PDB file of C-alpha atoms in Angstrom:
ATOM      1  CA  MET B   1     -22.259  35.331  22.546  1.00  0.00           C
ATOM      2  CA  GLU B   2     -23.415  32.850  19.907  1.00  0.00           C
ATOM      3  CA  GLN B   3     -20.785  31.638  17.469  1.00  0.00           C
ATOM      4  CA  THR B   4     -20.959  32.348  13.769  1.00  0.00           C
ATOM      5  CA  VAL B   5     -21.003  29.414  11.344  1.00  0.00           C
ATOM      6  CA  GLU B   6     -17.414  30.260  10.407  1.00  0.00           C
ATOM      7  CA  GLN B   7     -16.324  30.039  14.035  1.00  0.00           C
ATOM      8  CA  LYS B   8     -18.125  26.705  14.407  1.00  0.00           C
ATOM      9  CA  LEU B   9     -16.408  25.322  11.315  1.00  0.00           C
ATOM     10  CA  LYS B  10     -12.990  26.493  12.520  1.00  0.00           C
ATOM     11  CA  ALA B  11     -13.609  24.932  15.945  1.00  0.00           C
ATOM     12  CA  LEU B  12     -14.649  21.640  14.338  1.00  0.00           C
ATOM     13  CA  TRP B  13     -11.618  21.576  12.060  1.00  0.00           C
ATOM     14  CA  ALA B  14      -9.309  22.418  14.980  1.00  0.00           C
ATOM     15  CA  LEU B  15     -10.744  19.496  16.977  1.00  0.00           C
ATOM     16  CA  GLN B  16     -10.482  17.165  14.001  1.00  0.00           C
ATOM     17  CA  SER B  17      -6.842  18.161  13.490  1.00  0.00           C
ATOM     18  CA  ILE B  18      -6.021  17.296  17.108  1.00  0.00           C
ATOM     19  CA  HIS B  19      -7.869  13.994  16.933  1.00  0.00           C
ATOM     20  CA  THR B  20      -6.095  13.090  13.685  1.00  0.00           C
ATOM     21  CA  LYS B  21      -2.731  13.582  15.405  1.00  0.00           C
ATOM     22  CA  ILE B  22      -3.882  11.384  18.306  1.00  0.00           C
ATOM     23  CA  ASP B  23      -5.100   8.731  15.857  1.00  0.00           C
ATOM     24  CA  LYS B  24      -1.728   8.699  14.081  1.00  0.00           C
ATOM     25  CA  ILE B  25       0.090   8.188  17.375  1.00  0.00           C
ATOM     26  CA  ARG B  26      -2.212   5.301  18.266  1.00  0.00           C
ATOM     27  CA  GLN B  27      -1.818   3.793  14.792  1.00  0.00           C
ATOM     28  CA  VAL B  28       1.911   3.468  15.462  1.00  0.00           C
ATOM     29  CA  ARG B  29       1.015   0.993  18.199  1.00  0.00           C
ATOM     30  CA  GLY B  30      -0.962  -0.925  15.593  1.00  0.00           C
ATOM     31  CA  GLU B  31      -2.556  -4.113  16.850  1.00  0.00           C
ATOM     32  CA  LEU B  32      -0.183  -4.434  19.814  1.00  0.00           C
ATOM     33  CA  PRO B  33      -2.708  -3.460  22.539  1.00  0.00           C
ATOM     34  CA  ILE B  34      -5.212  -5.976  21.111  1.00  0.00           C
ATOM     35  CA  GLU B  35      -2.528  -8.667  20.811  1.00  0.00           C
ATOM     36  CA  VAL B  36      -1.457  -8.065  24.429  1.00  0.00           C
ATOM     37  CA  ALA B  37      -5.072  -8.274  25.635  1.00  0.00           C
ATOM     38  CA  ASP B  38      -5.675 -11.458  23.587  1.00  0.00           C
ATOM     39  CA  LEU B  39      -2.555 -13.113  24.995  1.00  0.00           C
ATOM     40  CA  GLU B  40      -3.555 -12.159  28.543  1.00  0.00           C
ATOM     41  CA  ASP B  41      -7.003 -13.702  27.968  1.00  0.00           C
ATOM     42  CA  GLU B  42      -5.426 -16.810  26.452  1.00  0.00           C
ATOM     43  CA  ILE B  43      -3.063 -17.242  29.412  1.00  0.00           C
ATOM     44  CA  ALA B  44      -5.922 -16.758  31.872  1.00  0.00           C
ATOM     45  CA  GLY B  45      -7.870 -19.469  30.028  1.00  0.00           C
ATOM     46  CA  LEU B  46      -4.884 -21.835  30.055  1.00  0.00           C
ATOM     47  CA  ASP B  47      -4.323 -21.200  33.776  1.00  0.00           C
ATOM     48  CA  THR B  48      -7.975 -22.091  34.416  1.00  0.00           C
ATOM     49  CA  ARG B  49      -7.542 -25.253  32.352  1.00  0.00           C
ATOM     50  CA  ILE B  50      -4.381 -26.198  34.297  1.00  0.00           C
ATOM     51  CA  GLU B  51      -6.186 -25.708  37.602  1.00  0.00           C
ATOM     52  CA  LYS B  52      -9.074 -27.881  36.362  1.00  0.00           C
ATOM     53  CA  ILE B  53      -6.685 -30.665  35.276  1.00  0.00           C
ATOM     54  CA  ARG B  54      -4.923 -30.505  38.662  1.00  0.00           C
ATOM     55  CA  THR B  55      -8.266 -30.886  40.427  1.00  0.00           C
ATOM     56  CA  ASP B  56      -9.228 -33.787  38.141  1.00  0.00           C
ATOM     57  CA  LEU B  57      -5.872 -35.523  38.768  1.00  0.00           C
ATOM     58  CA  ASP B  58      -6.278 -35.111  42.529  1.00  0.00           C
ATOM     59  CA  ASP B  59      -9.794 -36.582  42.323  1.00  0.00           C
ATOM     60  CA  LEU B  60      -8.532 -39.525  40.244  1.00  0.00           C
ATOM     61  CA  GLU B  61      -5.680 -40.197  42.674  1.00  0.00           C
ATOM     62  CA  ASP B  62      -8.167 -40.083  45.560  1.00  0.00           C
ATOM     63  CA  SER B  63     -10.461 -42.508  43.725  1.00  0.00           C
ATOM     64  CA  ILE B  64      -7.555 -44.953  43.237  1.00  0.00           C
ATOM     65  CA  VAL B  65      -6.694 -44.791  46.940  1.00  0.00           C
ATOM     66  CA  LYS B  66     -10.383 -45.332  47.778  1.00  0.00           C
ATOM     67  CA  ARG B  67     -10.648 -48.344  45.406  1.00  0.00           C
ATOM     68  CA  LYS B  68      -7.455 -49.877  46.800  1.00  0.00           C
ATOM     69  CA  ASN B  69      -8.844 -49.560  50.315  1.00  0.00           C
ATOM     70  CA  MET B  70     -12.068 -51.168  49.120  1.00  0.00           C
ATOM     71  CA  ILE B  71     -10.016 -54.059  47.680  1.00  0.00           C
ATOM     72  CA  LYS B  72      -8.234 -54.499  51.010  1.00  0.00           C
ATOM     73  CA  ASP B  73     -11.565 -54.529  52.815  1.00  0.00           C
ATOM     74  CA  ALA B  74     -12.968 -57.079  50.350  1.00  0.00           C
ATOM     75  CA  GLN B  75      -9.868 -59.270  50.679  1.00  0.00           C
ATOM     76  CA  ALA B  76     -10.172 -59.131  54.474  1.00  0.00           C
ATOM     77  CA  ALA B  77     -13.862 -60.060  54.196  1.00  0.00           C
ATOM     78  CA  ILE B  78     -13.036 -63.015  51.915  1.00  0.00           C
ATOM     79  CA  LYS B  79     -10.421 -64.241  54.392  1.00  0.00           C
ATOM     80  CA  LYS B  80     -12.988 -63.966  57.186  1.00  0.00           C
ATOM     81  CA  TYR B  81     -15.676 -65.804  55.169  1.00  0.00           C
ATOM     82  CA  GLU B  82     -13.217 -68.523  54.141  1.00  0.00           C
ATOM     83  CA  GLY B  83     -12.505 -69.098  57.844  1.00  0.00           C
ATOM     84  CA  GLN B  84     -16.240 -69.331  58.504  1.00  0.00           C
ATOM     85  CA  LEU B  85     -16.626 -72.024  55.828  1.00  0.00           C
ATOM     86  CA  ASN B  86     -14.839 -74.458  58.132  1.00  0.00           C
ATOM     87  CA  GLU B  87     -17.470 -73.899  60.817  1.00  0.00           C
ATOM     88  CA  VAL B  88     -20.694 -74.206  58.788  1.00  0.00           C
ATOM     89  CA  LYS B  89     -23.276 -76.684  59.991  1.00  0.00           C
ATOM     90  CA  ASN B  90     -25.380 -77.096  56.859  1.00  0.00           C
ATOM     91  CA  ASN B  91     -25.498 -76.510  53.110  1.00  0.00           C
ATOM     92  CA  ARG B  92     -27.634 -73.366  53.478  1.00  0.00           C
ATOM     93  CA  GLU B  93     -24.965 -71.626  55.582  1.00  0.00           C
ATOM     94  CA  TYR B  94     -22.266 -72.881  53.200  1.00  0.00           C
ATOM     95  CA  ASP B  95     -24.092 -71.467  50.183  1.00  0.00           C
ATOM     96  CA  ALA B  96     -24.730 -68.124  51.940  1.00  0.00           C
ATOM     97  CA  ILE B  97     -21.054 -67.686  52.875  1.00  0.00           C
ATOM     98  CA  SER B  98     -19.932 -68.818  49.416  1.00  0.00           C
ATOM     99  CA  LYS B  99     -22.240 -66.181  47.931  1.00  0.00           C
ATOM    100  CA  GLU B 100     -20.650 -63.501  50.129  1.00  0.00           C
ATOM    101  CA  ILE B 101     -17.173 -64.598  49.009  1.00  0.00           C
ATOM    102  CA  GLU B 102     -18.330 -64.380  45.373  1.00  0.00           C
ATOM    103  CA  ILE B 103     -19.780 -60.885  45.931  1.00  0.00           C
ATOM    104  CA  GLN B 104     -16.524 -59.675  47.488  1.00  0.00           C
ATOM    105  CA  GLY B 105     -14.588 -61.207  44.600  1.00  0.00           C
ATOM    106  CA  LEU B 106     -16.756 -59.294  42.123  1.00  0.00           C
ATOM    107  CA  GLU B 107     -16.228 -56.113  44.167  1.00  0.00           C
ATOM    108  CA  ILE B 108     -12.472 -56.593  43.835  1.00  0.00           C
ATOM    109  CA  GLN B 109     -12.786 -57.051  40.053  1.00  0.00           C
ATOM    110  CA  VAL B 110     -14.883 -53.893  39.709  1.00  0.00           C
ATOM    111  CA  CYS B 111     -12.416 -51.898  41.824  1.00  0.00           C
ATOM    112  CA  GLU B 112      -9.456 -53.169  39.796  1.00  0.00           C
ATOM    113  CA  LYS B 113     -11.270 -52.198  36.584  1.00  0.00           C
ATOM    114  CA  ARG B 114     -12.003 -48.722  37.953  1.00  0.00           C
ATOM    115  CA  ILE B 115      -8.360 -48.338  39.022  1.00  0.00           C
ATOM    116  CA  ARG B 116      -7.138 -49.239  35.520  1.00  0.00           C
ATOM    117  CA  GLU B 117      -9.560 -46.728  34.012  1.00  0.00           C
ATOM    118  CA  ALA B 118      -8.420 -44.021  36.438  1.00  0.00           C
ATOM    119  CA  GLU B 119      -4.747 -44.751  35.717  1.00  0.00           C
ATOM    120  CA  PHE B 120      -5.426 -44.517  31.966  1.00  0.00           C
ATOM    121  CA  GLU B 121      -7.230 -41.203  32.479  1.00  0.00           C
ATOM    122  CA  ILE B 122      -4.395 -39.924  34.685  1.00  0.00           C
ATOM    123  CA  LYS B 123      -1.931 -40.738  31.892  1.00  0.00           C
ATOM    124  CA  ASN B 124      -3.998 -38.817  29.320  1.00  0.00           C
ATOM    125  CA  LYS B 125      -4.646 -35.874  31.627  1.00  0.00           C
ATOM    126  CA  THR B 126      -0.988 -35.686  32.625  1.00  0.00           C
ATOM    127  CA  GLU B 127      -0.022 -35.454  28.949  1.00  0.00           C
ATOM    128  CA  GLY B 128      -2.625 -32.701  28.493  1.00  0.00           C
ATOM    129  CA  TYR B 129      -1.341 -30.965  31.620  1.00  0.00           C
ATOM    130  CA  GLU B 130       2.262 -30.965  30.391  1.00  0.00           C
ATOM    131  CA  SER B 131       1.192 -29.771  26.931  1.00  0.00           C
ATOM    132  CA  THR B 132      -0.842 -26.937  28.452  1.00  0.00           C
ATOM    133  CA  LEU B 133       2.099 -25.918  30.656  1.00  0.00           C
ATOM    134  CA  LYS B 134       4.267 -25.643  27.531  1.00  0.00           C
ATOM    135  CA  ASN B 135       1.586 -23.520  25.841  1.00  0.00           C
ATOM    136  CA  VAL B 136       1.428 -21.234  28.873  1.00  0.00           C
ATOM    137  CA  ASP B 137       5.211 -20.814  28.913  1.00  0.00           C
ATOM    138  CA  TYR B 138       5.224 -20.025  25.186  1.00  0.00           C
ATOM    139  CA  SER B 139       2.328 -17.548  25.480  1.00  0.00           C
ATOM    140  CA  LYS B 140       3.951 -15.840  28.470  1.00  0.00           C
ATOM    141  CA  GLY B 141       7.144 -15.438  26.472  1.00  0.00           C
ATOM    142  CA  GLU B 142       5.153 -13.932  23.594  1.00  0.00           C
ATOM    143  CA  LEU B 143       3.310 -11.661  26.021  1.00  0.00           C
ATOM    144  CA  ASP B 144       6.572 -10.376  27.527  1.00  0.00           C
ATOM    145  CA  VAL B 145       7.869  -9.516  24.047  1.00  0.00           C
ATOM    146  CA  LYS B 146       4.632  -7.782  23.008  1.00  0.00           C
ATOM    147  CA  LYS B 147       4.415  -5.872  26.287  1.00  0.00           C
ATOM    148  CA  GLN B 148       7.999  -4.691  25.902  1.00  0.00           C
ATOM    149  CA  GLU B 149       7.293  -3.505  22.353  1.00  0.00           C
ATOM    150  CA  LEU B 150       4.139  -1.728  23.480  1.00  0.00           C
ATOM    151  CA  GLU B 151       5.890  -0.174  26.472  1.00  0.00           C
ATOM    152  CA  THR B 152       8.703   1.114  24.263  1.00  0.00           C
ATOM    153  CA  ILE B 153       6.313   2.664  21.738  1.00  0.00           C
ATOM    154  CA  THR B 154       4.021   4.046  24.444  1.00  0.00           C
ATOM    155  CA  SER B 155       6.842   5.607  26.449  1.00  0.00           C
ATOM    156  CA  GLU B 156       8.008   7.431  23.313  1.00  0.00           C
ATOM    157  CA  THR B 157       4.585   8.853  22.498  1.00  0.00           C
ATOM    158  CA  GLN B 158       2.604   8.929  25.761  1.00  0.00           C
ATOM    159  CA  LYS B 159       3.634  12.431  26.773  1.00  0.00           C
ATOM    160  CA  GLU B 160       2.693  13.818  23.357  1.00  0.00           C
ATOM    161  CA  GLU B 161      -0.585  11.910  23.341  1.00  0.00           C
ATOM    162  CA  ASP B 162      -1.521  13.098  26.846  1.00  0.00           C
ATOM    163  CA  ALA B 163      -0.880  16.705  25.810  1.00  0.00           C
ATOM    164  CA  LEU B 164      -3.022  16.276  22.675  1.00  0.00           C
ATOM    165  CA  VAL B 165      -5.860  14.616  24.618  1.00  0.00           C
ATOM    166  CA  GLU B 166      -5.834  17.544  27.028  1.00  0.00           C
ATOM    167  CA  LYS B 167      -5.853  19.931  24.084  1.00  0.00           C
ATOM    168  CA  ALA B 168      -8.772  18.043  22.481  1.00  0.00           C
ATOM    169  CA  ASP B 169     -10.753  18.227  25.726  1.00  0.00           C
ATOM    170  CA  ALA B 170     -10.214  21.981  25.786  1.00  0.00           C
ATOM    171  CA  ALA B 171     -11.197  22.272  22.108  1.00  0.00           C
ATOM    172  CA  THR B 172     -14.543  20.564  22.707  1.00  0.00           C
ATOM    173  CA  THR B 173     -15.572  23.391  25.031  1.00  0.00           C
ATOM    174  CA  HIS B 174     -15.720  25.667  21.981  1.00  0.00           C
ATOM    175  CA  ILE B 175     -18.264  23.459  20.223  1.00  0.00           C
ATOM    176  CA  GLU B 176     -21.966  23.358  21.072  1.00  0.00           C
ATOM    177  CA  ASP B 177     -23.309  20.043  22.378  1.00  0.00           C
ATOM    178  CA  ARG B 178     -25.564  19.343  19.398  1.00  0.00           C
ATOM    179  CA  LEU B 179     -22.722  19.787  16.942  1.00  0.00           C
ATOM    180  CA  LEU B 180     -20.326  17.820  19.115  1.00  0.00           C
ATOM    181  CA  LYS B 181     -22.734  14.861  19.146  1.00  0.00           C
ATOM    182  CA  VAL B 182     -22.858  14.929  15.336  1.00  0.00           C
ATOM    183  CA  TYR B 183     -19.056  15.127  15.219  1.00  0.00           C
ATOM    184  CA  ASP B 184     -18.615  12.188  17.632  1.00  0.00           C
ATOM    185  CA  LYS B 185     -21.140  10.083  15.718  1.00  0.00           C
ATOM    186  CA  LEU B 186     -19.369  10.755  12.432  1.00  0.00           C
ATOM    187  CA  ARG B 187     -15.962   9.956  13.936  1.00  0.00           C
ATOM    188  CA  GLY B 188     -17.307   6.644  15.162  1.00  0.00           C
ATOM    189  CA  SER B 189     -18.802   5.865  11.757  1.00  0.00           C
ATOM    190  CA  PHE B 190     -15.538   5.971   9.839  1.00  0.00           C
ATOM    191  CA  ARG B 191     -12.541   3.743  10.380  1.00  0.00           C
ATOM    192  CA  ASN B 192     -10.111   6.611   9.881  1.00  0.00           C
ATOM    193  CA  GLY B 193     -11.991   8.781  12.395  1.00  0.00           C
ATOM    194  CA  LEU B 194     -12.443  11.652   9.942  1.00  0.00           C
ATOM    195  CA  ALA B 195     -15.654  13.549  10.682  1.00  0.00           C
ATOM    196  CA  VAL B 196     -14.539  16.896   9.251  1.00  0.00           C
ATOM    197  CA  VAL B 197     -12.740  17.001   5.898  1.00  0.00           C
ATOM    198  CA  SER B 198     -11.617  19.640   3.434  1.00  0.00           C
ATOM    199  CA  ILE B 199     -11.922  20.335  -0.260  1.00  0.00           C
ATOM    200  CA  GLU B 200      -8.964  18.834  -2.118  1.00  0.00           C
ATOM    201  CA  ARG B 201      -8.682  19.078  -5.916  1.00  0.00           C
ATOM    202  CA  ASP B 202     -12.377  19.906  -6.157  1.00  0.00           C
ATOM    203  CA  SER B 203     -13.225  16.734  -4.233  1.00  0.00           C
ATOM    204  CA  CYS B 204     -14.195  15.631  -0.722  1.00  0.00           C
ATOM    205  CA  SER B 205     -10.937  14.554   0.973  1.00  0.00           C
ATOM    206  CA  GLY B 206     -12.917  11.961   2.916  1.00  0.00           C
ATOM    207  CA  CYS B 207     -14.472   9.919   0.102  1.00  0.00           C
ATOM    208  CA  TYR B 208     -12.734  11.543  -2.919  1.00  0.00           C
ATOM    209  CA  ASN B 209     -15.975  12.191  -4.763  1.00  0.00           C
ATOM    210  CA  LYS B 210     -16.170  15.366  -6.835  1.00  0.00           C
ATOM    211  CA  ILE B 211     -17.901  18.372  -5.235  1.00  0.00           C
ATOM    212  CA  PRO B 212     -20.048  20.412  -7.673  1.00  0.00           C
ATOM    213  CA  PRO B 213     -18.699  23.965  -8.272  1.00  0.00           C
ATOM    214  CA  GLN B 214     -21.853  25.571  -6.800  1.00  0.00           C
ATOM    215  CA  LEU B 215     -21.498  23.552  -3.578  1.00  0.00           C
ATOM    216  CA  GLN B 216     -17.787  24.427  -3.384  1.00  0.00           C
ATOM    217  CA  SER B 217     -18.749  28.072  -3.604  1.00  0.00           C
ATOM    218  CA  GLU B 218     -21.234  27.669  -0.730  1.00  0.00           C
ATOM    219  CA  ILE B 219     -18.624  25.894   1.397  1.00  0.00           C
ATOM    220  CA  ARG B 220     -16.128  28.711   0.889  1.00  0.00           C
ATOM    221  CA  GLN B 221     -18.717  31.304   1.905  1.00  0.00           C
ATOM    222  CA  ARG B 222     -18.858  29.682   5.388  1.00  0.00           C
ATOM    223  CA  LYS B 223     -22.508  30.689   5.802  1.00  0.00           C
ATOM    224  CA  LYS B 224     -23.781  27.245   6.746  1.00  0.00           C
ATOM    225  CA  ILE B 225     -22.493  23.842   7.726  1.00  0.00           C
ATOM    226  CA  ILE B 226     -22.420  21.627   4.652  1.00  0.00           C
ATOM    227  CA  ILE B 227     -21.993  17.883   4.535  1.00  0.00           C
ATOM    228  CA  CYS B 228     -20.719  15.712   1.691  1.00  0.00           C
ATOM    229  CA  GLU B 229     -23.649  14.339  -0.273  1.00  0.00           C
ATOM    230  CA  HIS B 230     -21.767  11.040  -0.696  1.00  0.00           C
ATOM    231  CA  CYS B 231     -20.179  10.213   2.676  1.00  0.00           C
ATOM    232  CA  GLY B 232     -21.994  12.592   5.048  1.00  0.00           C
ATOM    233  CA  ARG B 233     -18.853  14.192   6.475  1.00  0.00           C
ATOM    234  CA  ILE B 234     -18.728  17.905   7.322  1.00  0.00           C
ATOM    235  CA  ILE B 235     -16.732  19.792   4.692  1.00  0.00           C
ATOM    236  CA  VAL B 236     -14.616  22.899   5.235  1.00  0.00           C
ATOM    237  CA  ASP B 237     -12.786  24.961   2.621  1.00  0.00           C
ATOM    238  CA  GLU B 238      -9.031  25.028   2.007  1.00  0.00           C
ATOM    239  CA  GLY B 239      -8.755  28.439   3.641  1.00  0.00           C
ATOM    240  CA  ILE B 240      -9.747  27.123   7.055  1.00  0.00           C
ATOM    241  CA  VAL B 241      -7.158  24.350   6.679  1.00  0.00           C
ATOM    242  CA  PHE B 242      -4.486  26.883   5.765  1.00  0.00           C
ATOM    243  CA  GLU B 243      -5.390  29.162   8.670  1.00  0.00           C
ATOM    244  CA  GLU B 244      -5.236  26.242  11.144  1.00  0.00           C
ATOM    245  CA  GLU B 245      -1.877  25.019   9.839  1.00  0.00           C
ATOM    246  CA  ASN B 246      -0.334  28.470   9.871  1.00  0.00           C
ATOM    247  CA  GLY B 247      -1.743  29.531  13.209  1.00  0.00           C
TER     248      GLY B 247
END
């Protein structure tokens, strides 16, 4: 059997009342869920940074070992070439071996320069690593505190919230899809989640603008669904509010 407009309005107000209670419970948690999520993201980012620095430090250490080995090889080559200088038979051979000794000497200088650069970078990265570790420890401490606060608040209200969510789900079955879509859209449009409001002191309790007497009369007749001409919310009369509150 199709619902009357009055039944539709009562169903909408009943759903709004449940959602308002849920919203109030969630408001008690405030920004805590967002703060917890932000801290978790921050810690994940810092952990990634720490891992990257570790990899960079390992690579730099490897490069130092590689350069030191190259220096040893160059020094061994110089020693070998210096021995060969005593056996040369002409100036051309002498010049060629001398050139090789010079090249190996330059190789040693380049390697020593690269080692100094790597050691300087290791020093800087190690400082950054230690600073990041401190930031992680601090953020983890903050996260533990926030999580404990959230857990305490949630444990006190979760049972009530779950019951209200279940009740809201049941209440939606009494509202036609078209109307429910309008309701959901309105709820999403306003920060306070109020899609259905009542007449209060001759005004819309959503935006507090005055409602003309003729329109108030039409709202109280419950013959059609009327929206506020200022904020677009669905308006119900005080009687529906009273009936809902007094069962």
